[in-house]
mmCIF file with all atom_site columns, C-alpha atoms in Angstrom:
data_model
loop_
_atom_site.group_PDB
_atom_site.id
_atom_site.type_symbol
_atom_site.label_atom_id
_atom_site.label_alt_id
_atom_site.label_comp_id
_atom_site.label_asym_id
_atom_site.label_entity_id
_atom_site.label_seq_id
_atom_site.pdbx_PDB_ins_code
_atom_site.Cartn_x
_atom_site.Cartn_y
_atom_site.Cartn_z
_atom_site.occupancy
_atom_site.B_iso_or_equiv
_atom_site.pdbx_formal_charge
_atom_site.auth_seq_id
_atom_site.auth_comp_id
_atom_site.auth_asym_id
_atom_site.auth_atom_id
_atom_site.pdbx_PDB_model_num
ATOM 1   C CA . SER A 1 1   ? 146.516 190.182 8.787  1.00 44.00 ? 1   SER A CA 1
ATOM 2   C CA . GLN A 1 2   ? 147.112 193.527 10.428 1.00 47.00 ? 2   GLN A CA 1
ATOM 3   C CA . THR A 1 3   ? 150.505 194.503 11.745 1.00 46.00 ? 3   THR A CA 1
ATOM 4   C CA . MET A 1 4   ? 150.999 195.907 15.226 1.00 51.00 ? 4   MET A CA 1
ATOM 5   C CA . SER A 1 5   ? 151.074 199.479 13.909 1.00 55.00 ? 5   SER A CA 1
ATOM 6   C CA . THR A 1 6   ? 147.856 199.158 11.886 1.00 74.00 ? 6   THR A CA 1
ATOM 7   C CA . ALA A 1 7   ? 145.876 196.990 14.292 1.00 88.00 ? 7   ALA A CA 1
ATOM 8   C CA . ALA A 1 8   ? 142.526 198.415 15.308 1.00 97.00 ? 8   ALA A CA 1
ATOM 9   C CA . THR A 1 9   ? 142.603 199.898 18.789 1.00 97.00 ? 9   THR A CA 1
ATOM 10  C CA . ALA A 1 10  ? 139.947 200.817 21.296 1.00 98.00 ? 10  ALA A CA 1
ATOM 11  C CA . ALA A 1 11  ? 139.388 202.806 24.437 1.00 98.00 ? 11  ALA A CA 1
ATOM 12  C CA . PHE A 1 12  ? 136.684 202.395 27.030 1.00 97.00 ? 12  PHE A CA 1
ATOM 13  C CA . LEU A 1 13  ? 135.164 205.440 28.739 1.00 96.00 ? 13  LEU A CA 1
ATOM 14  C CA . ILE A 1 14  ? 133.231 204.686 31.906 1.00 94.00 ? 14  ILE A CA 1
ATOM 15  C CA . ILE A 1 15  ? 130.932 207.544 32.915 1.00 92.00 ? 15  ILE A CA 1
ATOM 16  C CA . GLY A 1 16  ? 129.362 208.025 36.300 1.00 89.00 ? 16  GLY A CA 1
ATOM 17  C CA . ASN A 1 17  ? 129.654 209.470 39.745 1.00 88.00 ? 17  ASN A CA 1
ATOM 18  C CA . GLU A 1 18  ? 128.431 206.121 41.125 1.00 87.00 ? 18  GLU A CA 1
ATOM 19  C CA . VAL A 1 19  ? 131.510 204.310 39.824 1.00 89.00 ? 19  VAL A CA 1
ATOM 20  C CA . LEU A 1 20  ? 133.903 206.939 41.149 1.00 89.00 ? 20  LEU A CA 1
ATOM 21  C CA . SER A 1 21  ? 132.288 206.893 44.596 1.00 89.00 ? 21  SER A CA 1
ATOM 22  C CA . GLY A 1 22  ? 132.452 203.115 44.815 1.00 89.00 ? 22  GLY A CA 1
ATOM 23  C CA . ARG A 1 23  ? 128.658 202.725 45.044 1.00 89.00 ? 23  ARG A CA 1
ATOM 24  C CA . THR A 1 24  ? 128.591 200.946 41.688 1.00 87.00 ? 24  THR A CA 1
ATOM 25  C CA . GLN A 1 25  ? 131.150 198.535 40.305 1.00 88.00 ? 25  GLN A CA 1
ATOM 26  C CA . ASP A 1 26  ? 131.759 198.530 36.554 1.00 89.00 ? 26  ASP A CA 1
ATOM 27  C CA . LYS A 1 27  ? 130.985 195.113 35.114 1.00 88.00 ? 27  LYS A CA 1
ATOM 28  C CA . ASN A 1 28  ? 131.405 195.953 31.450 1.00 92.00 ? 28  ASN A CA 1
ATOM 29  C CA . LEU A 1 29  ? 135.188 196.182 31.100 1.00 94.00 ? 29  LEU A CA 1
ATOM 30  C CA . HIS A 1 30  ? 135.756 192.437 31.376 1.00 94.00 ? 30  HIS A CA 1
ATOM 31  C CA . PHE A 1 31  ? 132.898 191.735 28.954 1.00 95.00 ? 31  PHE A CA 1
ATOM 32  C CA . LEU A 1 32  ? 134.153 194.274 26.406 1.00 96.00 ? 32  LEU A CA 1
ATOM 33  C CA . ALA A 1 33  ? 137.768 193.104 26.521 1.00 95.00 ? 33  ALA A CA 1
ATOM 34  C CA . ASN A 1 34  ? 136.658 189.499 25.998 1.00 95.00 ? 34  ASN A CA 1
ATOM 35  C CA . LYS A 1 35  ? 134.635 190.497 22.936 1.00 96.00 ? 35  LYS A CA 1
ATOM 36  C CA . LEU A 1 36  ? 137.280 192.756 21.358 1.00 96.00 ? 36  LEU A CA 1
ATOM 37  C CA . THR A 1 37  ? 140.333 190.498 21.707 1.00 93.00 ? 37  THR A CA 1
ATOM 38  C CA . PRO A 1 38  ? 139.074 187.709 19.394 1.00 95.00 ? 38  PRO A CA 1
ATOM 39  C CA . LEU A 1 39  ? 138.189 190.380 16.822 1.00 95.00 ? 39  LEU A CA 1
ATOM 40  C CA . GLY A 1 40  ? 141.783 191.606 16.792 1.00 95.00 ? 40  GLY A CA 1
ATOM 41  C CA . ILE A 1 41  ? 140.910 194.939 18.405 1.00 97.00 ? 41  ILE A CA 1
ATOM 42  C CA . ARG A 1 42  ? 143.409 195.934 21.073 1.00 96.00 ? 42  ARG A CA 1
ATOM 43  C CA . LEU A 1 43  ? 141.905 197.630 24.112 1.00 97.00 ? 43  LEU A CA 1
ATOM 44  C CA . ARG A 1 44  ? 144.546 200.217 24.968 1.00 97.00 ? 44  ARG A CA 1
ATOM 45  C CA . GLU A 1 45  ? 143.021 202.599 27.512 1.00 97.00 ? 45  GLU A CA 1
ATOM 46  C CA . VAL A 1 46  ? 140.250 202.846 30.081 1.00 97.00 ? 46  VAL A CA 1
ATOM 47  C CA . ARG A 1 47  ? 139.105 206.095 31.703 1.00 97.00 ? 47  ARG A CA 1
ATOM 48  C CA . VAL A 1 48  ? 136.508 206.844 34.331 1.00 95.00 ? 48  VAL A CA 1
ATOM 49  C CA . VAL A 1 49  ? 134.947 210.309 34.436 1.00 95.00 ? 49  VAL A CA 1
ATOM 50  C CA . PRO A 1 50  ? 132.172 211.867 36.527 1.00 93.00 ? 50  PRO A CA 1
ATOM 51  C CA . ASP A 1 51  ? 128.791 212.990 35.249 1.00 91.00 ? 51  ASP A CA 1
ATOM 52  C CA . VAL A 1 52  ? 130.226 216.368 34.234 1.00 92.00 ? 52  VAL A CA 1
ATOM 53  C CA . GLU A 1 53  ? 129.617 217.606 30.692 1.00 93.00 ? 53  GLU A CA 1
ATOM 54  C CA . ALA A 1 54  ? 133.052 219.174 30.195 1.00 95.00 ? 54  ALA A CA 1
ATOM 55  C CA . GLU A 1 55  ? 134.892 216.097 31.452 1.00 96.00 ? 55  GLU A CA 1
ATOM 56  C CA . ILE A 1 56  ? 132.823 213.707 29.351 1.00 95.00 ? 56  ILE A CA 1
ATOM 57  C CA . GLY A 1 57  ? 133.431 215.870 26.284 1.00 96.00 ? 57  GLY A CA 1
ATOM 58  C CA . GLU A 1 58  ? 137.168 216.237 26.840 1.00 97.00 ? 58  GLU A CA 1
ATOM 59  C CA . ALA A 1 59  ? 137.631 212.519 27.413 1.00 97.00 ? 59  ALA A CA 1
ATOM 60  C CA . VAL A 1 60  ? 135.595 211.338 24.433 1.00 97.00 ? 60  VAL A CA 1
ATOM 61  C CA . ARG A 1 61  ? 137.312 213.802 22.071 1.00 97.00 ? 61  ARG A CA 1
ATOM 62  C CA . ALA A 1 62  ? 140.796 212.869 23.310 1.00 98.00 ? 62  ALA A CA 1
ATOM 63  C CA . LEU A 1 63  ? 140.124 209.145 23.105 1.00 98.00 ? 63  LEU A CA 1
ATOM 64  C CA . SER A 1 64  ? 138.529 209.343 19.660 1.00 97.00 ? 64  SER A CA 1
ATOM 65  C CA . ALA A 1 65  ? 141.561 211.214 18.334 1.00 97.00 ? 65  ALA A CA 1
ATOM 66  C CA . LYS A 1 66  ? 143.865 208.478 19.577 1.00 97.00 ? 66  LYS A CA 1
ATOM 67  C CA . TYR A 1 67  ? 142.008 205.199 19.002 1.00 98.00 ? 67  TYR A CA 1
ATOM 68  C CA . THR A 1 68  ? 140.032 203.491 16.242 1.00 97.00 ? 68  THR A CA 1
ATOM 69  C CA . TYR A 1 69  ? 137.001 202.864 18.466 1.00 97.00 ? 69  TYR A CA 1
ATOM 70  C CA . VAL A 1 70  ? 135.696 204.410 21.679 1.00 97.00 ? 70  VAL A CA 1
ATOM 71  C CA . PHE A 1 71  ? 133.148 202.546 23.758 1.00 96.00 ? 71  PHE A CA 1
ATOM 72  C CA . THR A 1 72  ? 131.223 204.180 26.584 1.00 92.00 ? 72  THR A CA 1
ATOM 73  C CA . SER A 1 73  ? 129.415 202.707 29.535 1.00 89.00 ? 73  SER A CA 1
ATOM 74  C CA . GLY A 1 74  ? 127.341 204.200 32.300 1.00 82.00 ? 74  GLY A CA 1
ATOM 75  C CA . GLY A 1 75  ? 125.926 207.648 32.589 1.00 69.00 ? 75  GLY A CA 1
ATOM 76  C CA . ILE A 1 76  ? 122.852 206.805 30.549 1.00 66.00 ? 76  ILE A CA 1
ATOM 77  C CA . GLY A 1 77  ? 119.642 206.098 32.355 1.00 63.00 ? 77  GLY A CA 1
ATOM 78  C CA . ALA A 1 78  ? 115.978 206.837 32.406 1.00 60.00 ? 78  ALA A CA 1
ATOM 79  C CA . THR A 1 79  ? 116.511 209.769 34.738 1.00 61.00 ? 79  THR A CA 1
ATOM 80  C CA . HIS A 1 80  ? 116.067 213.508 34.335 1.00 57.00 ? 80  HIS A CA 1
ATOM 81  C CA . ASP A 1 81  ? 119.740 214.179 35.125 1.00 62.00 ? 81  ASP A CA 1
ATOM 82  C CA . ASP A 1 82  ? 121.226 212.027 32.354 1.00 77.00 ? 82  ASP A CA 1
ATOM 83  C CA . ILE A 1 83  ? 123.619 214.285 30.449 1.00 85.00 ? 83  ILE A CA 1
ATOM 84  C CA . THR A 1 84  ? 125.773 211.703 28.670 1.00 86.00 ? 84  THR A CA 1
ATOM 85  C CA . THR A 1 85  ? 124.087 211.656 25.265 1.00 87.00 ? 85  THR A CA 1
ATOM 86  C CA . ASP A 1 86  ? 123.888 215.434 25.022 1.00 88.00 ? 86  ASP A CA 1
ATOM 87  C CA . SER A 1 87  ? 127.460 215.855 26.316 1.00 91.00 ? 87  SER A CA 1
ATOM 88  C CA . ILE A 1 88  ? 128.907 213.545 23.669 1.00 91.00 ? 88  ILE A CA 1
ATOM 89  C CA . ALA A 1 89  ? 126.866 215.151 20.882 1.00 92.00 ? 89  ALA A CA 1
ATOM 90  C CA . LYS A 1 90  ? 128.020 218.603 22.003 1.00 94.00 ? 90  LYS A CA 1
ATOM 91  C CA . ALA A 1 91  ? 131.656 217.437 22.152 1.00 94.00 ? 91  ALA A CA 1
ATOM 92  C CA . PHE A 1 92  ? 131.503 216.598 18.442 1.00 94.00 ? 92  PHE A CA 1
ATOM 93  C CA . GLY A 1 93  ? 129.223 219.455 17.395 1.00 94.00 ? 93  GLY A CA 1
ATOM 94  C CA . VAL A 1 94  ? 126.383 217.212 16.223 1.00 95.00 ? 94  VAL A CA 1
ATOM 95  C CA . ASN A 1 95  ? 122.721 216.835 17.082 1.00 93.00 ? 95  ASN A CA 1
ATOM 96  C CA . VAL A 1 96  ? 121.203 213.836 18.811 1.00 88.00 ? 96  VAL A CA 1
ATOM 97  C CA . ILE A 1 97  ? 119.034 211.928 16.363 1.00 90.00 ? 97  ILE A CA 1
ATOM 98  C CA . GLU A 1 98  ? 116.736 208.956 16.658 1.00 89.00 ? 98  GLU A CA 1
ATOM 99  C CA . ASP A 1 99  ? 117.992 206.028 14.601 1.00 91.00 ? 99  ASP A CA 1
ATOM 100 C CA . ALA A 1 100 ? 115.182 204.257 12.731 1.00 93.00 ? 100 ALA A CA 1
ATOM 101 C CA . GLU A 1 101 ? 116.763 200.805 13.016 1.00 95.00 ? 101 GLU A CA 1
ATOM 102 C CA . ALA A 1 102 ? 117.365 201.204 16.748 1.00 91.00 ? 102 ALA A CA 1
ATOM 103 C CA . LEU A 1 103 ? 113.773 202.351 17.250 1.00 92.00 ? 103 LEU A CA 1
ATOM 104 C CA . GLU A 1 104 ? 112.503 199.336 15.293 1.00 93.00 ? 104 GLU A CA 1
ATOM 105 C CA . ARG A 1 105 ? 114.541 196.982 17.494 1.00 93.00 ? 105 ARG A CA 1
ATOM 106 C CA . LEU A 1 106 ? 113.264 198.642 20.670 1.00 91.00 ? 106 LEU A CA 1
ATOM 107 C CA . THR A 1 107 ? 109.678 198.472 19.444 1.00 92.00 ? 107 THR A CA 1
ATOM 108 C CA . LYS A 1 108 ? 110.052 194.720 18.870 1.00 92.00 ? 108 LYS A CA 1
ATOM 109 C CA . HIS A 1 109 ? 111.778 194.231 22.237 1.00 93.00 ? 109 HIS A CA 1
ATOM 110 C CA . TYR A 1 110 ? 109.334 195.984 24.559 1.00 92.00 ? 110 TYR A CA 1
ATOM 111 C CA . PRO A 1 111 ? 105.733 194.843 25.059 1.00 92.00 ? 111 PRO A CA 1
ATOM 112 C CA . PRO A 1 112 ? 103.118 197.324 23.798 1.00 90.00 ? 112 PRO A CA 1
ATOM 113 C CA . GLY A 1 113 ? 102.974 200.440 25.966 1.00 87.00 ? 113 GLY A CA 1
ATOM 114 C CA . GLU A 1 114 ? 106.350 199.845 27.692 1.00 89.00 ? 114 GLU A CA 1
ATOM 115 C CA . LEU A 1 115 ? 108.530 201.795 25.250 1.00 88.00 ? 115 LEU A CA 1
ATOM 116 C CA . ASN A 1 116 ? 108.216 205.134 27.004 1.00 85.00 ? 116 ASN A CA 1
ATOM 117 C CA . ASP A 1 117 ? 110.003 208.408 26.197 1.00 82.00 ? 117 ASP A CA 1
ATOM 118 C CA . ALA A 1 118 ? 112.813 207.760 28.703 1.00 79.00 ? 118 ALA A CA 1
ATOM 119 C CA . ARG A 1 119 ? 113.607 204.321 27.239 1.00 80.00 ? 119 ARG A CA 1
ATOM 120 C CA . ARG A 1 120 ? 113.363 205.714 23.750 1.00 82.00 ? 120 ARG A CA 1
ATOM 121 C CA . ARG A 1 121 ? 115.871 208.433 24.591 1.00 77.00 ? 121 ARG A CA 1
ATOM 122 C CA . MET A 1 122 ? 118.343 205.910 25.996 1.00 74.00 ? 122 MET A CA 1
#
């Protein structure tokens, strides 16, 4: 069993102007905490940032330096103004790639013709 000092830790980064304005309520924090606790992963920090590339990048880099896992929620949608994926990739100096396993799962999930470019990008 892991000791307190070596226990896996996590942070949760909530992204979106809608959450900060109060128009949208985050519903994922409770779900995530309930899933992590039985796995022995201690959720240690939650941040909410706007849809601003620099703020997303700063937060995800800072959290990843401090915790074992960083989970994100919000900010990703089938809209032209979604910057989350690109902002996180830029923060770590990597390119966005399409994962073959994820694509296979999406292809099985959506009926023929419903897996459009926007859903594929998400």
